[in-house]
Coordinates of C-alpha atoms and ligand atoms in Angstrom, one line a residue:
M1357 CA 26.1 -5.9 -19.1
K1358 CA 24.9 -2.8 -17.2
R1359 CA 23.9 -3.3 -13.6
V1360 CA 20.9 -1.6 -12.1
Y1361 CA 20.0 -1.1 -8.4
I1362 CA 16.4 -0.1 -7.5
E1363 CA 15.2 1.2 -4.2
T1364 CA 11.5 1.5 -3.4
Y1365 CA 9.6 4.0 -1.3
G1366 CA 5.9 4.2 -0.4
C1367 CA 3.0 1.9 -0.9
Q1368 CA 2.6 -1.8 -2.0
M1369 CA 1.7 -0.5 -5.5
N1370 CA 5.2 0.9 -5.7
E1371 CA 6.7 -2.4 -4.6
Y1372 CA 4.8 -4.0 -7.4
D1373 CA 5.8 -1.4 -9.9
S1374 CA 9.5 -1.9 -9.0
E1375 CA 9.0 -5.6 -9.9
I1376 CA 7.6 -4.5 -13.3
V1377 CA 10.6 -2.2 -13.8
K1378 CA 13.0 -5.1 -13.0
T1379 CA 11.4 -7.2 -15.7
I1380 CA 11.4 -4.4 -18.3
L1381 CA 15.1 -3.8 -17.7
R1382 CA 16.1 -7.4 -17.6
Q1383 CA 14.3 -7.9 -21.0
S1384 CA 16.5 -5.1 -22.3
G1385 CA 19.7 -6.8 -21.2
Y1386 CA 20.3 -5.1 -17.8
H1387 CA 21.3 -7.0 -14.7
I1388 CA 19.6 -6.3 -11.4
T1389 CA 21.9 -5.9 -8.3
E1390 CA 21.1 -6.1 -4.6
T1391 CA 23.3 -3.2 -3.5
P1392 CA 24.1 0.2 -5.0
D1393 CA 27.9 -0.2 -4.7
N1394 CA 28.5 -2.3 -7.8
A1395 CA 25.6 -0.8 -9.9
D1396 CA 26.0 1.4 -12.9
I1397 CA 22.5 2.8 -12.7
L1398 CA 20.7 3.8 -9.4
L1399 CA 16.9 4.0 -9.5
M1400 CA 14.6 5.3 -6.8
N1401 CA 10.9 4.5 -7.1
T1402 CA 9.3 7.3 -5.2
C1403 CA 6.2 8.3 -3.3
S1404 CA 4.6 11.7 -3.1
V1405 CA 1.7 11.1 -0.7
R1406 CA 3.2 13.1 2.1
E1407 CA 6.0 15.7 2.3
N1408 CA 8.4 13.6 4.4
A1409 CA 8.4 11.0 1.6
N1410 CA 9.6 13.7 -0.8
R1411 CA 12.2 14.9 1.7
K1412 CA 13.7 11.4 2.2
I1413 CA 14.2 10.9 -1.5
V1414 CA 15.9 14.3 -2.1
A1415 CA 18.3 13.5 0.8
R1416 CA 19.0 10.1 -0.7
V1417 CA 19.8 11.5 -4.2
H1418 CA 22.4 13.8 -2.6
E1419 CA 23.7 10.9 -0.5
F1420 CA 24.2 8.7 -3.6
R1421 CA 25.9 11.5 -5.6
H1422 CA 28.2 12.2 -2.6
A1423 CA 29.1 8.5 -2.1
F1424 CA 29.8 7.8 -5.8
Q1425 CA 31.4 11.1 -6.8
E1426 CA 34.3 9.8 -8.8
N1427 CA 32.4 7.4 -11.0
D1428 CA 29.7 8.0 -13.6
K1429 CA 26.8 6.2 -12.1
Q1430 CA 23.5 7.3 -13.6
I1431 CA 20.7 8.3 -11.1
G1432 CA 17.1 8.0 -12.1
I1433 CA 13.9 9.0 -10.3
L1434 CA 10.8 6.9 -10.9
G1435 CA 7.2 7.0 -9.8
C1436 CA 4.8 9.5 -8.2
M1437 CA 7.3 12.3 -7.4
V1438 CA 8.0 12.6 -11.1
T1439 CA 4.4 13.1 -12.2
N1440 CA 3.8 15.3 -9.1
L1441 CA 6.8 17.6 -9.2
G1442 CA 8.1 17.0 -12.8
E1443 CA 10.6 19.6 -14.0
D1444 CA 11.0 21.0 -10.5
L1445 CA 13.2 18.0 -9.8
L1446 CA 15.6 18.8 -12.6
D1447 CA 17.8 20.9 -10.2
L1448 CA 18.7 17.6 -8.4
P1449 CA 21.9 15.8 -9.6
I1450 CA 20.0 13.2 -11.5
N1451 CA 20.1 11.9 -15.1
F1452 CA 16.5 10.9 -15.9
M1453 CA 13.0 10.6 -14.6
A1454 CA 10.1 8.3 -15.5
G1455 CA 6.5 8.5 -14.1
P1456 CA 4.3 5.5 -13.2
D1457 CA 3.0 5.0 -16.7
S1458 CA 6.4 5.5 -18.4
Y1459 CA 8.3 2.4 -17.4
K1460 CA 8.3 0.8 -20.9
F1461 CA 10.3 3.8 -22.1
L1462 CA 13.0 3.3 -19.4
P1463 CA 15.6 1.4 -21.5
G1464 CA 15.5 4.2 -24.2
L1465 CA 15.6 6.9 -21.5
I1466 CA 18.6 5.4 -19.8
E1467 CA 20.4 5.2 -23.2
K1468 CA 19.6 8.8 -24.2
A1469 CA 20.1 10.3 -20.8
K1470 CA 23.9 10.0 -21.1
K1471 CA 23.8 13.4 -22.9
D1472 CA 20.9 15.3 -21.4
K1473 CA 18.6 15.1 -18.5
L1474 CA 15.4 13.5 -19.7
V1475 CA 11.9 13.3 -18.3
H1476 CA 9.1 11.0 -19.3
K1477 CA 6.0 11.5 -17.2
K1478 CA 3.0 11.4 -19.5
L1479 CA 0.1 9.5 -17.9
S1480 CA -1.8 7.0 -19.9
R1481 CA -5.5 6.1 -19.9
T1482 CA -4.8 2.5 -20.8
E1483 CA -1.4 1.3 -19.5
T1484 CA -1.8 -1.6 -17.0
Y1485 CA 1.5 -3.4 -17.7
A1486 CA -0.7 -6.5 -18.2
D1487 CA 1.9 -7.9 -20.7
I1488 CA 4.8 -7.6 -18.2
Y1489 CA 5.3 -10.4 -15.7
P1490 CA 6.9 -8.9 -12.6
T1491 CA 10.2 -10.1 -11.2
R1492 CA 9.0 -11.2 -7.7
V1493 CA 11.0 -12.0 -4.7
D1494 CA 10.5 -15.5 -3.3
G1495 CA 8.1 -15.8 -0.5
I1496 CA 4.5 -16.8 0.0
N1497 CA 2.8 -13.6 -1.2
A1498 CA 2.7 -12.1 -4.7
W1499 CA 1.2 -8.7 -5.4
I1500 CA -1.0 -8.2 -8.4
A1501 CA -2.1 -4.8 -9.4
V1502 CA -5.7 -5.4 -10.7
M1503 CA -6.3 -1.7 -11.4
R1504 CA -4.3 1.5 -11.5
G1505 CA -5.1 5.1 -10.9
C1506 CA -7.9 6.8 -9.0
N1507 CA -10.9 8.9 -10.1
N1508 CA -12.0 10.0 -6.6
F1509 CA -10.1 13.2 -6.1
C1510 CA -10.3 13.3 -2.3
S1511 CA -9.2 16.8 -1.6
F1512 CA -6.0 16.0 0.3
C1513 CA -4.7 13.3 -2.1
V1514 CA -2.1 13.6 -4.8
V1515 CA -2.7 10.1 -6.2
P1516 CA -5.2 11.0 -8.9
Y1517 CA -2.7 13.5 -10.2
A1518 CA 0.4 11.3 -9.7
R1519 CA -1.1 8.1 -11.1
G1520 CA -3.9 9.2 -13.4
R1521 CA -7.2 7.8 -14.2
E1522 CA -8.6 4.4 -13.2
R1523 CA -8.1 1.4 -15.5
S1524 CA -8.5 -2.3 -14.8
R1525 CA -6.9 -5.5 -16.0
T1526 CA -9.2 -8.2 -17.2
I1527 CA -10.4 -11.2 -15.1
P1528 CA -9.0 -13.9 -17.4
D1529 CA -5.6 -12.2 -17.4
I1530 CA -5.5 -11.9 -13.6
V1531 CA -6.6 -15.5 -13.1
A1532 CA -3.9 -16.7 -15.6
E1533 CA -1.3 -14.8 -13.7
T1534 CA -2.5 -16.3 -10.4
E1535 CA -2.3 -19.8 -11.8
Q1536 CA 1.2 -19.2 -12.9
L1537 CA 2.1 -17.8 -9.5
V1538 CA 0.8 -20.9 -7.8
Q1539 CA 2.8 -23.1 -10.1
E1540 CA 5.9 -21.1 -9.0
G1541 CA 5.1 -21.8 -5.4
F1542 CA 3.3 -18.6 -4.2
I1543 CA 0.3 -19.6 -2.1
Q1544 CA -1.1 -16.1 -1.4
V1545 CA -2.0 -13.2 -3.7
T1546 CA -2.7 -9.7 -2.7
L1547 CA -4.9 -7.8 -5.2
L1548 CA -3.9 -4.2 -5.3
G1549 CA -5.8 -1.1 -6.5
Q1550 CA -6.2 2.5 -5.3
N1551 CA -9.8 1.8 -4.9
V1552 CA -10.6 -1.9 -5.7
N1553 CA -14.3 -1.3 -5.6
S1554 CA -13.9 0.7 -8.8
Y1555 CA -12.6 -2.4 -10.5
D1556 CA -14.4 -2.9 -13.8
D1557 CA -13.8 -5.5 -16.5
Q1558 CA -16.6 -4.8 -19.0
G1559 CA -19.2 -4.7 -16.3
K1560 CA -17.7 -7.5 -14.1
N1561 CA -16.9 -6.0 -10.7
F1562 CA -14.5 -6.7 -7.9
A1563 CA -16.7 -9.4 -6.3
D1564 CA -16.6 -11.2 -9.6
L1565 CA -12.9 -11.0 -9.8
L1566 CA -12.4 -12.3 -6.2
Q1567 CA -14.7 -15.2 -7.0
A1568 CA -12.8 -16.1 -10.1
V1569 CA -9.4 -15.8 -8.4
S1570 CA -10.6 -18.0 -5.5
Q1571 CA -11.1 -20.8 -7.9
V1572 CA -7.4 -21.2 -8.7
R1573 CA -6.4 -24.5 -7.3
G1574 CA -3.6 -24.6 -4.9
L1575 CA -4.0 -20.9 -3.9
Q1576 CA -4.5 -20.7 -0.1
R1577 CA -5.2 -17.1 0.7
I1578 CA -6.4 -14.0 -1.1
R1579 CA -5.9 -10.5 0.3
F1580 CA -6.8 -7.1 -1.2
T1581 CA -6.3 -3.5 -0.6
S1582 CA -7.9 -1.0 -0.5
P1583 CA -11.6 -0.5 -0.8
H1584 CA -13.3 2.9 -0.4
P1585 CA -16.2 3.1 2.1
K1586 CA -18.3 5.0 -0.3
D1587 CA -19.1 2.0 -2.5
F1588 CA -18.8 -1.3 -0.6
P1589 CA -21.6 -3.4 -1.9
L1590 CA -23.3 -6.1 0.2
E1591 CA -22.6 -8.6 -2.6
L1592 CA -18.8 -8.1 -2.0
I1593 CA -19.2 -8.5 1.8
E1594 CA -21.0 -11.8 1.1
V1595 CA -18.4 -13.1 -1.3
I1596 CA -15.7 -12.4 1.3
A1597 CA -17.7 -13.9 4.1
D1598 CA -18.6 -17.1 2.2
N1599 CA -15.3 -17.8 0.6
A1600 CA -12.8 -19.5 2.8
K1601 CA -9.8 -18.4 0.7
I1602 CA -10.6 -14.7 0.9
C1603 CA -9.1 -13.4 4.1
N1604 CA -11.6 -11.8 6.6
H1605 CA -9.5 -8.7 6.8
I1606 CA -10.7 -5.4 5.5
H1607 CA -8.7 -2.2 5.4
L1608 CA -11.3 0.5 5.4
P1609 CA -9.8 4.0 5.3
L1610 CA -11.8 6.3 7.6
Q1611 CA -9.6 9.5 7.2
A1612 CA -11.7 11.5 9.7
G1613 CA -14.7 11.2 12.0
S1614 CA -16.2 14.7 11.7
D1615 CA -18.9 15.1 9.0
R1616 CA -17.7 18.6 8.3
I1617 CA -14.1 17.5 7.7
L1618 CA -15.2 14.4 5.7
R1619 CA -17.1 16.9 3.5
L1620 CA -14.1 19.1 3.0
M1621 CA -12.1 16.0 2.2
R1622 CA -14.7 15.0 -0.4
R1623 CA -14.9 11.5 1.0
T1624 CA -18.7 11.4 0.1
Y1625 CA -19.7 9.5 3.2
T1626 CA -20.8 10.6 6.7
Q1627 CA -19.7 9.2 10.1
K1628 CA -23.0 7.5 10.3
Q1629 CA -22.7 5.9 6.9
Y1630 CA -19.2 4.7 7.8
M1631 CA -20.4 3.2 11.0
A1632 CA -23.4 1.5 9.3
L1633 CA -21.0 -0.1 6.8
V1634 CA -18.8 -1.4 9.7
D1635 CA -22.0 -2.9 11.3
K1636 CA -23.0 -4.5 8.0
I1637 CA -19.6 -6.0 7.6
R1638 CA -19.5 -7.3 11.2
S1639 CA -23.0 -8.8 10.9
K1640 CA -21.8 -11.0 8.0
M1641 CA -18.2 -11.5 9.4
P1642 CA -18.2 -11.3 13.2
N1643 CA -14.5 -12.2 13.3
V1644 CA -13.4 -9.7 10.7
T1645 CA -10.1 -7.9 11.2
L1646 CA -10.5 -4.2 10.5
S1647 CA -7.7 -1.7 9.9
T1648 CA -7.9 1.9 8.8
D1649 CA -6.1 5.1 7.7
I1650 CA -6.7 8.4 9.5
I1651 CA -5.5 11.9 8.9
V1652 CA -5.3 14.4 11.8
G1653 CA -4.9 18.1 11.4
F1654 CA -6.7 18.6 8.0
P1655 CA -7.2 22.3 7.4
T1656 CA -9.7 23.9 9.8
E1657 CA -10.0 20.7 11.9
T1658 CA -11.0 21.9 15.4
W1659 CA -10.5 20.0 18.7
Q1660 CA -14.2 19.1 18.5
D1661 CA -13.7 17.7 15.0
Y1662 CA -10.7 15.7 16.1
L1663 CA -12.7 14.3 19.0
Q1664 CA -15.2 12.9 16.5
T1665 CA -12.4 10.9 14.9
E1666 CA -11.5 9.6 18.4
A1667 CA -15.1 8.7 18.9
V1668 CA -15.2 6.6 15.8
V1669 CA -11.9 4.9 16.7
N1670 CA -13.3 4.1 20.2
T1671 CA -16.6 2.9 18.9
V1672 CA -15.4 0.8 16.0
G1673 CA -12.4 -0.7 17.8
F1674 CA -10.1 -1.2 14.8
D1675 CA -7.5 -3.9 15.0
S1676 CA -4.9 -1.4 13.8
A1677 CA -4.7 2.1 12.3
F1678 CA -2.2 4.0 10.3
I1679 CA -2.5 7.6 11.5
F1680 CA -0.9 10.5 9.6
K1681 CA -0.5 14.2 10.0
Y1682 CA -2.1 16.2 7.2
S1683 CA 0.6 17.1 4.7
E1684 CA -0.3 19.7 2.1
R1685 CA 0.2 18.4 -1.5
K1686 CA 0.7 20.8 -4.3
G1687 CA -2.0 20.7 -7.0
T1688 CA -4.7 19.1 -4.8
L1689 CA -8.0 20.7 -4.1
A1690 CA -7.3 21.1 -0.4
A1691 CA -4.0 22.9 -1.2
K1692 CA -5.8 25.3 -3.5
K1693 CA -8.8 26.0 -1.2
Y1694 CA -7.6 25.8 2.4
A1695 CA -4.7 27.1 4.3
D1696 CA -2.7 24.4 6.2
D1697 CA -3.8 26.1 9.4
V1698 CA -3.5 23.5 12.1
P1699 CA -0.2 24.2 13.8
E1700 CA 2.5 21.4 13.7
E1701 CA 2.4 21.1 17.6
E1702 CA -1.3 20.6 17.5
K1703 CA -1.0 17.9 14.8
T1704 CA 1.6 16.2 16.9
R1705 CA -0.6 16.4 20.0
R1706 CA -3.5 14.7 18.1
I1707 CA -1.4 12.0 16.4
V1708 CA 0.3 11.0 19.7
R1709 CA -3.0 10.9 21.6
L1710 CA -4.8 8.9 18.9
N1711 CA -1.9 6.5 18.5
D1712 CA -2.0 5.9 22.2
I1713 CA -5.7 5.2 22.2
Q1714 CA -5.3 2.9 19.2
K1715 CA -2.4 1.0 20.9
N1716 CA -4.6 0.2 23.9
I1717 CA -7.4 -1.0 21.6
S1718 CA -5.0 -3.1 19.5
L1719 CA -3.7 -4.7 22.7
K1720 CA -7.2 -5.5 23.9
K1721 CA -8.2 -6.9 20.5
N1722 CA -5.1 -9.1 20.4
L1723 CA -5.5 -10.4 24.0
A1724 CA -9.0 -11.4 23.2
H1725 CA -7.5 -14.0 20.8
V1726 CA -5.6 -15.8 23.6
N1727 CA -6.6 -19.5 23.6
D1728 CA -8.0 -19.3 20.0
I1729 CA -6.8 -22.0 17.6
Q1730 CA -5.8 -20.2 14.3
T1731 CA -4.4 -21.1 11.0
I1732 CA -1.0 -19.6 10.5
I1733 CA 1.1 -19.5 7.3
I1734 CA 4.8 -19.3 8.1
E1735 CA 6.5 -16.4 6.3
Q1736 CA 10.0 -16.2 8.0
L1737 CA 12.3 -18.4 9.9
G1738 CA 13.9 -16.7 12.9
T1739 CA 12.7 -13.4 14.4
K1740 CA 14.5 -10.2 15.6
K1741 CA 14.5 -11.6 19.1
S1742 CA 15.2 -15.3 18.5
P1743 CA 16.7 -17.4 15.7
D1744 CA 14.7 -20.4 17.1
D1745 CA 11.3 -18.8 16.5
C1746 CA 9.3 -18.4 13.3
Q1747 CA 7.0 -15.7 12.1
G1748 CA 3.8 -16.0 10.2
R1749 CA 0.4 -14.4 9.8
N1750 CA -3.1 -15.4 10.6
Q1751 CA -5.8 -14.8 8.1
G1752 CA -6.6 -11.4 9.7
N1753 CA -3.0 -10.4 8.6
K1754 CA -1.8 -10.3 12.2
L1755 CA 1.8 -11.2 12.8
V1756 CA 2.2 -14.4 14.9
I1757 CA 5.4 -15.7 16.5
L1758 CA 5.7 -19.4 17.0
P1759 CA 8.6 -21.4 18.5
G1760 CA 10.2 -24.3 16.8
K1761 CA 11.3 -25.4 13.3
H1762 CA 8.9 -24.9 10.4
H1763 CA 9.4 -24.0 6.8
V1764 CA 8.3 -21.0 4.8
G1765 CA 4.8 -21.6 3.4
E1766 CA 4.0 -24.2 6.0
I1767 CA 0.4 -24.0 7.2
V1768 CA 0.3 -24.5 11.0
Q1769 CA -2.7 -24.8 13.4
A1770 CA -1.6 -22.9 16.4
K1771 CA -3.0 -21.9 19.8
I1772 CA -2.6 -18.2 20.7
T1773 CA -0.9 -17.9 24.2
D1774 CA -0.1 -14.2 24.6
A1775 CA -0.2 -10.9 22.7
T1776 CA 1.1 -7.4 22.5
A1777 CA -0.4 -4.5 20.6
H1778 CA 1.6 -5.6 17.5
V1779 CA 2.0 -9.4 17.6
L1780 CA 0.3 -12.6 18.7
K1781 CA 2.4 -15.4 20.3
A1782 CA 1.4 -19.0 19.7
I1783 CA 2.3 -22.6 20.1
P1784 CA 1.4 -25.4 17.7
A1785 CA -2.0 -26.8 18.6
Q1786 CA -2.1 -30.5 19.6
Ligands
LIG797 N1 -1.6 14.0 4.1 C1 -1.5 13.1 5.0 N2 -1.9 11.8 4.8 C2 -2.3 11.5 3.5 N3 -2.7 10.4 3.0 C3 -3.0 10.6 1.7 N4 -2.7 11.9 1.4 C4 -2.3 12.5 2.5 C5 -1.9 13.8 2.8 N5 -2.0 14.8 1.9 C6 -2.9 9.1 3.7 C7 -4.4 8.7 3.7 C8 -4.4 7.5 2.7 C9 -3.0 6.9 3.0 C10 -2.5 6.0 2.0 O1 -2.2 8.1 3.1 O2 -4.8 8.3 5.0 O3 -5.4 6.6 3.0
LIG798 FE1 -6.4 9.2 -2.8 FE2 -9.0 9.2 -2.2 FE3 -8.0 8.0 -4.4 FE4 -7.5 6.9 -2.0 S1 -9.5 7.1 -2.9 S2 -6.0 7.2 -3.7 S3 -7.3 8.8 -0.8 S4 -8.0 10.2 -4.0

C-alpha cells in the first residue's frame, strides 16, 4: 500500500481541503502517514495569498528533494499556488500538481505522473466536494466548507483567480454532516467560506443556514468565517445575537481605513459604512468579540491614508487583528493597475506601529474581562508552560488557560483572573 504524507499551508479552507484529499486518497487505497520519512508520496497543499507563502513552499520542495535524494518519492503540489502559477512551477523538482477543484483526479494523476510531470488545475463552477466526508483529526472542532470560491475581486486578492467562482452546498447536506459530526463526538463546527454572506442555497441565505445548523442536538458551538462588511444584513446580526449556540465572535476584515484606498481595493464600503456596521453589531451584541484583517502599504498609500487605518483601529477597539504588508499578486487588478510603490521599510514601519497599537488594545480588552464568569470548552491538556494546566476557548474564541485536571471537550464555568494581550487566565468558578 502506498503511503502519503500531506503538509498544509495557509488558511482554514486549506486545512479542510487537506482533510478532503486524505479521504479521496484513502478511498483509492493509499495510507496516510504522519511524517515524510516513511511516505512514498509527499504532498504540499499550498497558499498563494502573499509572496512569502509562495517562497516557503518553493524552499520546502527543494528541502524534500535534497533530504530524499536517493529514493524515488513523488512530490505533488496542491491548492492555490497551482491555479495561480500553473506551468511556471514546472521548473521545480516535482511530479504533479492539482488545483483546489482537481482533488478527485489525484489518484489518476499520481498513477500517471510516474512518467511525465502532470498538471490538473481547471477550476469548476460546481465542485463542492459535498460527496466527500473529510478525514478529520480528533478534537472538539470540525471545519465545514459551506461555500467555495469568491466573486468579489478585491483588487489585491488572488483568491477569485486561485479558487474560482462562488458555489454553495445545500442546507440539508450541511445539517446532515453536522449531525454525523456530533455523533462522532465533535461539539463545535466552524462554517467556512471566502465570503459567507454570499452563501446561497436556492434563495436560502447564510442566516437560514446558521439557524438550521443550530438546531442540531448535542452541538454546543457554531463559529463561522469570514463575512464581508459590504453585505452584513441586520437579519444575520439578529440570528447570531438571539441564538445561544452561535458564538458572538465576528471576524470582519477592514483591510484599510482610508476611503481612497478602500476604493482602489474595490472593497465597496467606506470607513463610515464600516463603522456604522460595527455600531449596528454592537447595539445587538454588546459583548461581541471583533477581529479583523488589515493590509498596510497598498499601492499609493500615504502616511495620511495609513493614519486613517490607525484611527479606525483606535475607534473600533478590535479584540485582535491580523495585519499584513501588501504583497503584489500576479494577475490581480492591483498588480495590473498600480505599481507596488510603498517602500519595504515604510511597510515595516507601518506594520510594526499598528501591531503595537493593537497589542495595547488587545491587552486592555482582555483585562476588562477579569472577574467575569465565562463558559470555556477545554481543547487541550497541558500548555507550553505547564503540563498541569489546560487550554480552552471562551465563546469569543479567546484562548483561556485554566489550572487543574479536565478533559478535552469538557465545558467549564470559569472566573477570569488575569490576562495578557493573547490569553486569558482563569480558575474554575465555584
Ligand atoms: N497582500 C497582503 N495581504 C493580503 N491579503 C489578501 N491578499 C493580500 C495581499 N495581496 C490578506 C487580507 C485578507 C487575508 C486573508 O489576507 O487581509 O483578508
Ligand atoms: Fe479576496 Fe476580497 Fe474575496 Fe476576501 S472577499 S477572498 S479579500 S477577493
